[in-house]
Amino acid sequence: MSSSDPTAATVRSPRRALGWGFFLSELGVLFRRRRTQAMLGALAAVPILIAVAIRVTGGDGRGPAFLDRISQNGLFVGMTALVVSIPLFLPLTVGVVAGDSVAGEASTGTLRYLLVSPVGRIRLLVVKFASAVVFCLAATLTVSLAGILAGAVLFPIGPVTLLSGNTVDVGEALLRALLISVYVALGLVGLAAIGLFISTLTDAPVGAMAATVVVAILSQVLGQLSQTELLHPFLPSYHWLDFADLLRQPIDWSSFAGNAWLQLAYVAIFGTLSYARFATKDVLS
Amino acid sequence: MTAAPAAIQTSGLTKRFGRQTVVDGVDLDVPAGAVFGFLGPNGSGKTTTIRMLLGLANATAGEITVLGERMPGTLGTVLPDVGALIEGPGFYPFLSGAANLARLDAADGWAPRATRRTRVAEALDRVGLTQAGGKKVRAYSLGMKQRLGIANALLMPRQLIVLDEPTNGLDPQGTREVRGLIRSLASTGTTVFVSSHLLAEIEQMCTHIGVMRGGRLVAQGTIDELRAAGQATLHLTVAAPDARLAVRTLAPLGIVVTTAAAPEAQAAEVAPEAAGDTALAAPFPDGLPPEHVVAALVGAGVRVRGVAVDRPSLEDSFVALTGEGFDVVQ
């Protein structure tokens, strides 16, 4: 029991921090968590399983895009794995992280302590969303990197022939793989914003996670139906598989830009909704 | 030093959920430097009031001033001076106690990062958790979590500390420690606002008390004011034949015997030679020295065999204010 506490004026920071420290702490909590590590591990397992399966069977038969190229060039493992993960695995993990963002804090009772610490409500939303975006990138990079490593171990690595017919060396091919990872991550950002909004609606994280994943699946189902063709360009999953343009020489950026604008629109809409919902919400959890 | 503004002031503070009024026109006045006991049974609106004070819930009506600033407009500048334990501790089970404190400290934009490690260690030390600081909160007992929650309120020097049911889940030893901690905080000039449904737990350390019942603040004041507020009672035992004489002697002093003992006094008059004692009881007016009453009785020839003036304990007043029993007032 010390009675020699310095006065508040002497220990408070002279200025309020911008929130980088809180952002870093948020990332620390997110990535130190077993659940996050398990999800990234499961994502890394996808390309490894694909690579092993093809190595064992010889890679004949039908399968997702790029599958037939793997046995000639291991660099295609990562791309194949991304194609396989885009419909379910990636949205699932993003749904878990984004759906948990606010509702998870509410259910552990930490939300009220964060808010009185105090972290402003807008700041909290921004930090939660930013860390979900970091997770999107971490998820797609995990798939890509695990794929490239598995491919390098099990298959020959060499110059890559692009869809436009040009051939690029391994270094350039790795850059393209990185670019594709960023593209796929970008495509998930809108879903992360939707998940953040759903997360502000409830104190039950599992419900928010499930609802976010349902949105991702619904979007893809609608994208398959010709009856909903008018809607297609507005679905968050519309550009998910359009990264082939990044495998041309020169790169065709139109789908990248289209993806970016679409996701930005989702972030703007659901960011605003999250703010509207959360800024004045009674936190009773 | 000029008079400090009240630590907490509310006027007409009201919270409705749908048609249910949970907090109803509460006018709190917590002076700076006080240890304010916020009492009331479960469901009386204490926690909801605290949530509104801290900007977690919006008031349906009424005004709030905390540390001289209007809330909730100035949350960002006021809350760094406020430490709080609200409705039980809330921590990440997968982080250690120390990591949890560091996390909440990182959320406070005013808390300097350079001193974080030291401050976390000091806070853990103050609640006796130094040994357990590295353990995952998942492995903590309820009492340890409660201590960690109090440590969180102590991470920075605060002007106001709000503790909602701080002794919940603590053993008697822990309860004593919390009391000691609150006293030591108060001795440094920190205002402590502590809620409880058990008067006995906080009676000894509070300077002020507010009592909630059914969403209303039914009493508020210094502990001495509340203690004096109860009606004292005179208990008198006299020789049975003198009962009527005693009643007559007491009347000019403003003491009216109203208890069940009175009919016996009538009976005693019928049988003046009956043996034994008769007990009389009467509300005792404030400011009258009991020895005057005894002198008057003895002067009149009443054989006084016993006399006592009882003031109701704070506990009795508390029960009288909040109602007895387990029914949650709606």
XYZ file of C-alpha atoms in Angstrom:
615
model
C 0.000 0.000 0.000
C 1.885 2.999 -1.164
C 0.572 6.353 -0.110
C 3.151 8.216 -2.168
C 1.237 8.058 -5.429
C 2.370 10.745 -7.806
C -0.416 13.053 -8.853
C -2.289 12.403 -12.059
C -0.633 15.317 -13.799
C 2.839 13.862 -13.467
C 2.114 10.419 -14.905
C -0.455 11.047 -17.591
C 0.807 11.292 -21.117
C 0.898 14.905 -22.236
C -1.201 14.055 -25.269
C -3.716 11.352 -25.945
C -2.179 8.566 -28.001
C -3.594 8.062 -31.480
C -4.350 4.446 -30.796
C -1.423 2.637 -32.422
C -0.596 1.061 -29.090
C -4.146 -0.194 -28.780
C -4.051 -1.462 -32.377
C -0.851 -3.388 -31.665
C -2.364 -4.755 -28.467
C -5.448 -5.820 -30.447
C -3.262 -7.634 -32.980
C -1.381 -9.254 -30.106
C -4.608 -10.503 -28.543
C -5.872 -11.721 -31.921
C -2.774 -13.605 -33.025
C -1.732 -14.910 -29.635
C -5.095 -16.569 -29.362
C -5.131 -20.320 -29.946
C -8.255 -20.122 -32.060
C -6.616 -17.730 -34.529
C -3.507 -19.860 -34.693
C -5.603 -22.974 -35.270
C -7.491 -21.289 -38.110
C -4.273 -20.182 -39.788
C -2.893 -23.691 -39.292
C -5.963 -25.188 -40.951
C -5.602 -22.765 -43.856
C -1.940 -23.740 -44.231
C -3.001 -27.369 -44.323
C -5.056 -26.824 -47.504
C -2.105 -26.320 -49.919
C -0.053 -28.952 -48.118
C -2.820 -31.526 -48.562
C -3.213 -30.574 -52.207
C 0.513 -30.831 -52.845
C 0.820 -34.185 -51.101
C -2.240 -35.585 -52.866
C -0.901 -34.633 -56.282
C 2.553 -35.874 -55.469
C 1.104 -39.230 -54.474
C -1.414 -39.655 -57.301
C 0.478 -37.970 -60.087
C -2.015 -35.163 -60.549
C -4.185 -36.709 -63.250
C -7.874 -35.998 -63.419
C -10.105 -33.002 -63.045
C -9.870 -30.373 -60.364
C -9.803 -26.655 -59.654
C -7.930 -24.157 -61.785
C -4.134 -24.536 -62.012
C -4.302 -28.077 -60.586
C -2.911 -29.633 -63.753
C 0.084 -27.317 -63.698
C 1.270 -28.196 -60.235
C 3.262 -31.282 -61.126
C 5.324 -29.233 -63.594
C 5.747 -26.198 -61.341
C 5.345 -26.130 -57.559
C 4.606 -22.409 -57.632
C 1.048 -23.222 -58.647
C 0.251 -24.991 -55.369
C -0.435 -21.716 -53.577
C -2.728 -20.428 -56.324
C -4.656 -23.705 -56.500
C -5.055 -23.665 -52.732
C -6.393 -20.092 -52.833
C -8.959 -21.098 -55.450
C -10.003 -24.011 -53.239
C -10.162 -21.877 -50.077
C -12.023 -18.880 -51.453
C -15.584 -20.248 -51.391
C -15.641 -21.485 -47.790
C -12.436 -21.691 -45.762
C -11.346 -18.078 -46.093
C -14.832 -16.559 -45.539
C -15.262 -18.894 -42.584
C -12.133 -17.689 -40.825
C -12.858 -14.050 -41.634
C -16.407 -14.561 -40.359
C -15.062 -15.901 -37.080
C -12.666 -12.978 -36.565
C -15.030 -10.220 -37.707
C -18.103 -11.709 -36.031
C -16.204 -12.028 -32.776
C -14.782 -8.501 -32.891
C -17.323 -6.617 -30.759
C -19.657 -9.406 -29.642
C -16.697 -11.398 -28.301
C -15.601 -8.467 -26.139
C -19.175 -8.111 -24.944
C -19.435 -11.764 -23.993
C -16.169 -11.805 -22.024
C -17.224 -8.589 -20.286
C -14.150 -6.766 -21.551
C -16.138 -4.393 -23.757
C -17.266 -2.270 -20.801
C -13.731 -2.113 -19.438
C -12.279 -1.098 -22.811
C -14.891 1.641 -23.104
C -14.247 3.078 -19.637
C -10.465 2.754 -19.900
C -11.362 4.842 -22.026
C -11.144 3.937 -25.666
C -13.634 5.906 -27.748
C -16.302 3.905 -29.492
C -15.269 5.033 -32.965
C -11.657 4.224 -32.193
C -12.678 0.777 -30.990
C -14.583 0.081 -34.214
C -11.703 1.327 -36.375
C -9.164 -0.786 -34.502
C -11.412 -3.864 -34.638
C -11.964 -3.435 -38.351
C -8.289 -2.760 -39.054
C -7.233 -5.901 -37.221
C -9.842 -7.928 -39.134
C -8.299 -6.573 -42.357
C -4.859 -7.604 -41.109
C -6.284 -11.047 -40.472
C -7.674 -11.238 -44.043
C -4.184 -10.580 -45.357
C -2.591 -12.988 -42.888
C -5.040 -15.689 -43.965
C -4.426 -15.385 -47.703
C -0.664 -15.036 -47.212
C -0.687 -18.151 -45.049
C -2.339 -20.128 -47.855
C 0.046 -18.713 -50.471
C 3.224 -19.132 -48.480
C 2.368 -22.621 -47.279
C 1.564 -23.486 -50.891
C 4.818 -22.096 -52.222
C 6.814 -23.919 -49.548
C 4.985 -27.211 -50.083
C 5.383 -26.800 -53.836
C 9.083 -26.093 -53.519
C 9.591 -29.170 -51.398
C 7.560 -31.618 -53.475
C 7.803 -30.314 -57.055
C 10.274 -28.598 -59.368
C 10.235 -24.815 -59.297
C 10.796 -22.866 -62.448
C 9.793 -19.947 -64.643
C 6.024 -19.539 -64.905
C 4.107 -19.232 -68.146
C 1.418 -16.599 -67.705
C -2.088 -16.716 -69.151
C -0.988 -14.210 -71.784
C 1.689 -16.642 -72.969
C 4.703 -14.742 -71.613
C 7.083 -16.473 -69.277
C 8.332 -14.801 -66.090
C 11.155 -15.937 -63.812
C 10.661 -17.302 -60.324
C 11.164 -13.930 -58.587
C 8.524 -12.247 -60.735
C 6.198 -15.234 -60.210
C 6.538 -14.901 -56.432
C 5.643 -11.215 -56.705
C 2.546 -12.177 -58.680
C 1.627 -14.719 -55.998
C 1.940 -11.981 -53.376
C -0.223 -9.691 -55.497
C -2.898 -12.390 -55.819
C -2.875 -12.868 -52.036
C -3.450 -9.154 -51.595
C -6.233 -9.289 -54.175
C -8.029 -12.133 -52.428
C -7.562 -10.454 -49.032
C -8.997 -7.250 -50.450
C -12.021 -9.192 -51.634
C -12.670 -10.296 -48.050
C -12.542 -6.784 -46.589
C -16.196 -6.104 -47.389
C -17.172 -9.301 -45.596
C -15.106 -8.181 -42.607
C -17.093 -4.917 -42.524
C -20.367 -6.857 -42.669
C -19.124 -9.085 -39.847
C -18.176 -6.052 -37.756
C -21.674 -4.643 -38.182
C -23.362 -7.924 -37.279
C -21.040 -8.105 -34.289
C -22.338 -4.797 -32.960
C -25.885 -6.165 -32.997
C -25.437 -8.935 -30.463
C -23.605 -10.069 -27.344
C -23.385 -13.633 -28.677
C -20.199 -14.000 -30.723
C -21.113 -17.408 -32.166
C -24.300 -15.979 -33.627
C -22.435 -13.106 -35.229
C -19.807 -15.458 -36.681
C -22.424 -17.792 -38.132
C -24.433 -14.927 -39.592
C -21.326 -13.515 -41.277
C -20.479 -16.867 -42.844
C -24.085 -17.238 -43.982
C -23.803 -13.856 -45.718
C -20.695 -15.081 -47.564
C -22.396 -18.288 -48.677
C -25.609 -16.515 -49.621
C -23.639 -14.057 -51.714
C -22.023 -16.903 -53.640
C -25.310 -18.760 -54.097
C -26.946 -15.618 -55.475
C -23.894 -15.189 -57.692
C -24.576 -18.596 -59.258
C -28.227 -17.961 -60.085
C -28.944 -16.406 -63.458
C -32.269 -15.116 -62.093
C -30.359 -12.689 -59.845
C -28.018 -11.497 -62.580
C -28.843 -7.837 -61.938
C -27.532 -8.235 -58.419
C -24.310 -9.991 -59.336
C -22.012 -6.946 -59.694
C -23.075 -5.795 -56.235
C -22.434 -9.031 -54.375
C -19.359 -8.951 -52.117
C -18.150 -12.212 -53.669
C -18.478 -10.930 -57.252
C -14.727 -10.455 -57.829
C -13.450 -13.201 -55.576
C -12.191 -15.509 -58.333
C -11.250 -12.849 -60.877
C -7.552 -12.751 -60.141
C -6.605 -14.291 -63.500
C -6.054 -10.759 -64.814
C -3.080 -10.505 -62.496
C -1.495 -13.397 -64.374
C -1.185 -11.490 -67.641
C 1.618 -9.420 -69.035
C 1.142 -6.513 -68.728
C -1.090 -6.806 -65.675
C -4.717 -5.911 -66.310
C -5.686 -3.905 -63.245
C -9.362 -3.502 -64.109
C -10.612 -6.395 -61.950
C -8.328 -5.275 -59.104
C -9.831 -1.785 -59.293
C -13.353 -3.182 -59.602
C -12.756 -5.354 -56.557
C -11.317 -2.425 -54.618
C -14.258 -0.117 -55.374
C -16.825 -2.777 -54.553
C -15.168 -3.591 -51.234
C -14.732 0.087 -50.434
C -18.456 0.555 -50.947
C -19.191 -2.298 -48.525
C -16.760 -0.855 -45.988
C -18.381 2.568 -46.298
C -21.923 1.224 -45.928
C -21.327 -1.264 -43.138
C -18.787 0.950 -41.412
C -21.441 3.661 -41.225
C -24.061 1.186 -40.048
C -21.678 -0.136 -37.380
C -21.012 3.394 -36.201
C -24.703 4.281 -36.183
C -25.499 1.178 -34.205
C -22.576 1.195 -31.794
C -21.973 4.888 -31.106
C -25.117 5.241 -29.014
C -25.679 1.628 -27.991
C -26.290 0.874 -24.327
C -23.475 -1.456 -23.323
C -25.172 -3.680 -20.777
C -23.035 -6.780 -21.201
C -7.627 25.241 -1.598
C -10.908 26.168 -3.206
C -13.864 23.877 -2.737
C -13.512 20.979 -5.141
C -16.522 20.275 -7.325
C -18.610 17.282 -6.360
C -17.145 14.049 -7.659
C -20.517 12.883 -8.929
C -23.740 14.825 -9.265
C -26.884 13.742 -11.004
C -30.259 15.362 -11.245
C -33.382 13.560 -12.270
C -31.333 10.686 -13.647
C -33.773 8.243 -15.215
C -33.394 5.098 -17.264
C -36.226 3.214 -18.899
C -36.002 -0.047 -20.776
C -39.190 -0.175 -22.757
C -41.973 0.416 -20.267
C -39.899 -0.552 -17.266
C -38.307 2.273 -15.301
C -35.082 0.923 -13.845
C -33.672 4.175 -12.498
C -36.202 6.801 -11.539
C -35.269 10.428 -10.939
C -32.067 9.862 -8.984
C -30.336 12.950 -7.573
C -26.947 11.770 -6.421
C -24.516 14.082 -4.691
C -21.109 12.585 -3.979
C -18.703 15.145 -2.488
C -15.061 15.034 -3.547
C -12.985 12.955 -1.170
C -15.937 10.998 0.176
C -16.227 7.263 0.487
C -19.763 6.935 -0.771
C -21.615 3.705 -0.055
C -24.231 3.089 -2.734
C -26.594 0.636 -1.111
C -29.595 -1.231 -2.287
C -30.900 -4.726 -2.784
C -30.375 -6.620 -6.023
C -32.336 -5.117 -8.887
C -32.665 -1.686 -7.304
C -30.896 0.072 -10.193
C -27.393 0.482 -8.742
C -25.469 -1.015 -11.640
C -27.592 0.718 -14.262
C -26.892 4.013 -12.497
C -23.164 3.240 -12.526
C -23.306 2.364 -16.224
C -24.882 5.737 -16.939
C -22.277 7.553 -14.822
C -19.526 5.944 -16.886
C -21.150 6.575 -20.258
C -21.857 2.915 -21.002
C -25.600 3.447 -21.074
C -27.516 6.524 -22.126
C -29.775 8.224 -19.625
C -33.405 8.434 -20.689
C -33.625 11.722 -18.805
C -31.611 13.765 -16.347
C -28.147 15.212 -16.106
C -24.830 13.793 -14.969
C -21.735 15.638 -13.825
C -18.606 13.660 -13.028
C -15.514 15.415 -11.642
C -17.085 18.733 -12.544
C -17.635 17.841 -16.198
C -20.930 17.215 -17.909
C -21.323 13.650 -19.069
C -21.436 11.970 -21.458
C -20.051 14.783 -23.634
C -16.635 14.765 -21.984
C -16.128 11.031 -21.519
C -12.771 11.074 -23.253
C -11.186 13.517 -20.836
C -12.983 12.506 -17.632
C -12.716 8.716 -17.764
C -8.888 8.597 -17.556
C -9.311 9.986 -14.024
C -11.880 7.334 -13.166
C -11.086 3.743 -12.289
C -13.948 1.309 -12.321
C -15.069 -2.179 -11.469
C -18.476 -2.638 -13.087
C -20.745 -5.591 -12.428
C -17.980 -8.051 -11.839
C -14.633 -8.425 -13.535
C -14.326 -9.010 -17.286
C -11.125 -10.465 -18.678
C -9.785 -12.514 -21.570
C -9.536 -16.040 -20.166
C -6.736 -16.951 -22.561
C -4.428 -14.144 -21.375
C -2.512 -13.953 -18.109
C -3.604 -11.535 -15.418
C -0.708 -9.204 -16.178
C -1.338 -9.378 -19.944
C -4.997 -8.534 -19.338
C -4.045 -5.435 -17.366
C -1.515 -4.416 -20.026
C -4.204 -4.821 -22.674
C -6.699 -2.587 -20.860
C -3.946 -0.102 -20.112
C -3.040 0.026 -23.816
C -6.644 0.965 -24.523
C -6.261 4.097 -22.372
C -4.760 6.658 -24.695
C -3.511 8.707 -21.735
C -1.580 5.919 -20.051
C 2.107 6.196 -20.903
C 3.517 3.051 -22.422
C 6.924 3.536 -20.859
C 5.642 2.965 -17.337
C 3.091 0.269 -18.220
C 5.071 -2.686 -16.964
C 5.807 -0.987 -13.626
C 2.238 0.171 -13.142
C 0.831 -3.274 -13.926
C 3.218 -4.830 -11.420
C 2.290 -2.255 -8.765
C -1.435 -2.748 -9.328
C -1.054 -6.514 -9.035
C 0.941 -6.020 -5.861
C -1.716 -3.810 -4.296
C -4.346 -6.524 -4.637
C -2.023 -9.351 -3.659
C -1.823 -11.011 -7.066
C 1.906 -10.696 -7.722
C 2.341 -14.471 -7.554
C -0.593 -15.185 -9.867
C 0.098 -12.388 -12.367
C 1.602 -14.750 -14.925
C -1.193 -17.317 -14.729
C -3.936 -17.427 -17.329
C -7.139 -15.810 -16.052
C -8.954 -19.014 -17.028
C -7.294 -20.585 -13.973
C -8.325 -17.781 -11.593
C -10.924 -18.237 -8.894
C -13.812 -15.775 -8.706
C -12.069 -13.960 -5.865
C -8.836 -13.662 -7.846
C -10.718 -12.272 -10.841
C -12.384 -9.788 -8.517
C -8.972 -8.696 -7.231
C -7.703 -8.371 -10.792
C -10.724 -6.219 -11.567
C -9.809 -3.929 -8.682
C -6.185 -3.880 -9.865
C -7.430 -2.659 -13.243
C -9.129 0.283 -11.545
C -5.786 1.147 -9.910
C -3.588 1.110 -13.033
C -3.394 4.882 -13.112
C -3.715 7.400 -10.295
C -7.415 8.231 -10.207
C -9.517 11.024 -8.763
C -12.571 8.805 -8.591
C -12.833 5.072 -8.202
C -16.144 3.337 -8.814
C -16.382 -0.146 -7.359
C -19.542 -2.118 -8.061
C -19.921 -4.902 -5.477
C -16.144 -5.157 -4.937
C -16.371 -7.825 -2.254
C -18.400 -10.236 -4.372
C -16.830 -13.662 -4.293
C -14.143 -12.659 -1.825
C -13.452 -14.589 1.352
C -13.562 -12.716 4.691
C -9.828 -12.081 4.450
C -10.208 -10.648 0.940
C -13.139 -8.514 2.094
C -10.981 -7.069 4.864
C -8.199 -6.375 2.373
C -10.592 -4.566 0.047
C -11.764 -2.429 2.946
C -8.164 -1.604 3.778
C -7.488 -0.775 0.149
C -10.478 1.557 -0.008
C -9.351 3.301 3.180
C -5.854 3.764 1.803
C -7.287 5.193 -1.431
C -9.507 7.543 0.528
C -6.542 8.671 2.611
C -4.834 9.935 -0.555
C -7.887 12.034 -1.374
C -9.409 9.738 -3.976
C -13.193 9.720 -4.016
C -14.493 6.179 -3.760
C -17.978 5.273 -4.920
C -18.674 1.751 -3.739
C -21.898 -0.146 -4.280
C -23.085 -3.076 -2.239
C -26.239 -4.862 -1.230
C -24.720 -5.614 2.173
C -24.619 -2.670 4.534
C -22.376 -4.465 7.013
C -19.614 -4.826 4.416
C -19.161 -1.140 3.805
C -20.702 0.567 6.828
C -17.374 0.881 8.603
C -15.499 2.618 5.840
C -18.117 4.931 4.321
C -18.417 8.628 5.072
C -21.592 8.959 2.995
C -24.386 6.623 2.068
C -27.068 6.591 -0.585
C -29.809 4.007 -0.499
C -31.591 2.784 -3.614
C -34.912 1.012 -3.669
C -36.876 0.113 -6.757
C -34.886 2.540 -8.895
C -35.319 5.471 -6.522
C -32.761 7.028 -4.218
C -34.691 6.796 -0.946
C -32.025 8.239 1.342
C -28.723 10.050 0.999
C -26.420 11.777 3.424
C -23.465 11.401 5.729
C -23.413 8.228 7.705
C -24.078 10.155 10.945
C -27.122 11.864 9.469
C -28.585 8.545 8.464
C -27.748 6.987 11.796
C -29.484 9.836 13.645
C -32.497 9.692 11.391
C -33.991 6.647 13.081
C -36.520 7.071 15.928
C -35.129 6.142 19.346
C -37.194 4.003 21.709
C -37.444 4.150 25.519
C -37.670 0.787 27.219
C -38.773 1.063 30.814
C -39.288 -1.667 33.400
C -41.162 -0.657 36.532
C -42.713 -2.458 39.454
C -46.104 -3.633 38.215
C -48.314 -1.533 40.597
C -46.535 1.662 39.458
C -47.200 1.258 35.739
C -50.121 3.694 35.567
C -48.248 6.241 37.616
C -45.301 5.894 35.273
C -47.508 6.487 32.209
C -48.931 9.620 33.849
C -45.500 10.885 34.832
C -44.105 10.422 31.359
C -46.913 12.225 29.537
C -45.827 15.813 30.482
C -42.329 14.969 29.178
C -43.773 14.296 25.747
C -43.432 10.548 26.042
C -46.574 8.700 25.071
C -46.622 5.025 25.958
C -48.108 3.411 22.872
C -46.954 -0.158 23.089
C -48.727 -3.382 23.921
C -47.487 -2.859 27.462
C -50.071 -0.117 28.003
C -53.135 -2.389 28.502
C -51.176 -4.218 31.184
C -50.747 -0.861 32.871
C -54.558 -0.587 32.993
C -54.707 -4.077 34.438
C -52.086 -3.140 36.988
C -54.332 -0.316 38.162
C -57.166 -2.791 38.784
C -54.878 -4.992 40.850
C -52.575 -2.549 42.605
C -51.062 -5.198 44.857
C -50.002 -7.479 41.970
C -46.374 -8.461 42.139
C -43.721 -8.457 39.425
C -42.513 -6.010 36.802
C -44.217 -4.337 33.894
C -42.385 -3.437 30.744
C -43.274 -0.185 29.021
C -42.021 1.096 25.678
C -42.428 4.470 24.031
C -40.936 6.535 21.211
C -38.231 8.654 22.758
C -38.008 12.277 21.674
C -34.658 13.576 20.406
C -32.697 15.873 22.660
C -34.216 14.734 25.942
C -31.555 13.454 28.360
C -32.604 9.989 29.593
C -31.468 10.814 33.154
C -34.148 13.531 33.355
C -36.779 10.937 32.650
C -35.420 8.666 35.362
C -35.265 11.558 37.828
C -38.884 12.488 37.090
C -40.057 8.908 37.555
C -38.169 8.399 40.775
C -39.396 11.795 42.021
C -42.962 10.671 41.406
C -42.353 7.515 43.418
C -42.206 5.063 40.530
C -40.067 2.031 41.335
C -37.858 1.964 38.259
C -36.311 -1.462 37.776
C -34.713 -0.936 34.361
C -34.352 1.735 31.729
C -32.810 1.811 28.255
C -32.904 4.112 25.236
C -32.326 2.229 21.979
C -31.314 3.868 18.773
C -31.999 1.708 15.727
C -28.812 0.431 14.131
C -27.964 1.586 10.632
C -28.829 -1.945 9.630
C -32.380 -1.492 10.940
C -32.748 1.804 9.094
C -31.390 0.201 5.953
C -33.851 -2.656 6.143
C -36.670 -0.225 6.881
C -35.714 1.803 3.806
C -35.191 -1.040 1.392
C -37.863 -3.431 2.609
C -37.256 -6.833 3.994
C -37.246 -10.169 2.301
C -36.075 -11.525 -0.984
C -38.622 -9.902 -3.243
C -37.020 -7.893 -5.992
C -38.831 -4.577 -6.135
C -40.044 -3.799 -9.632
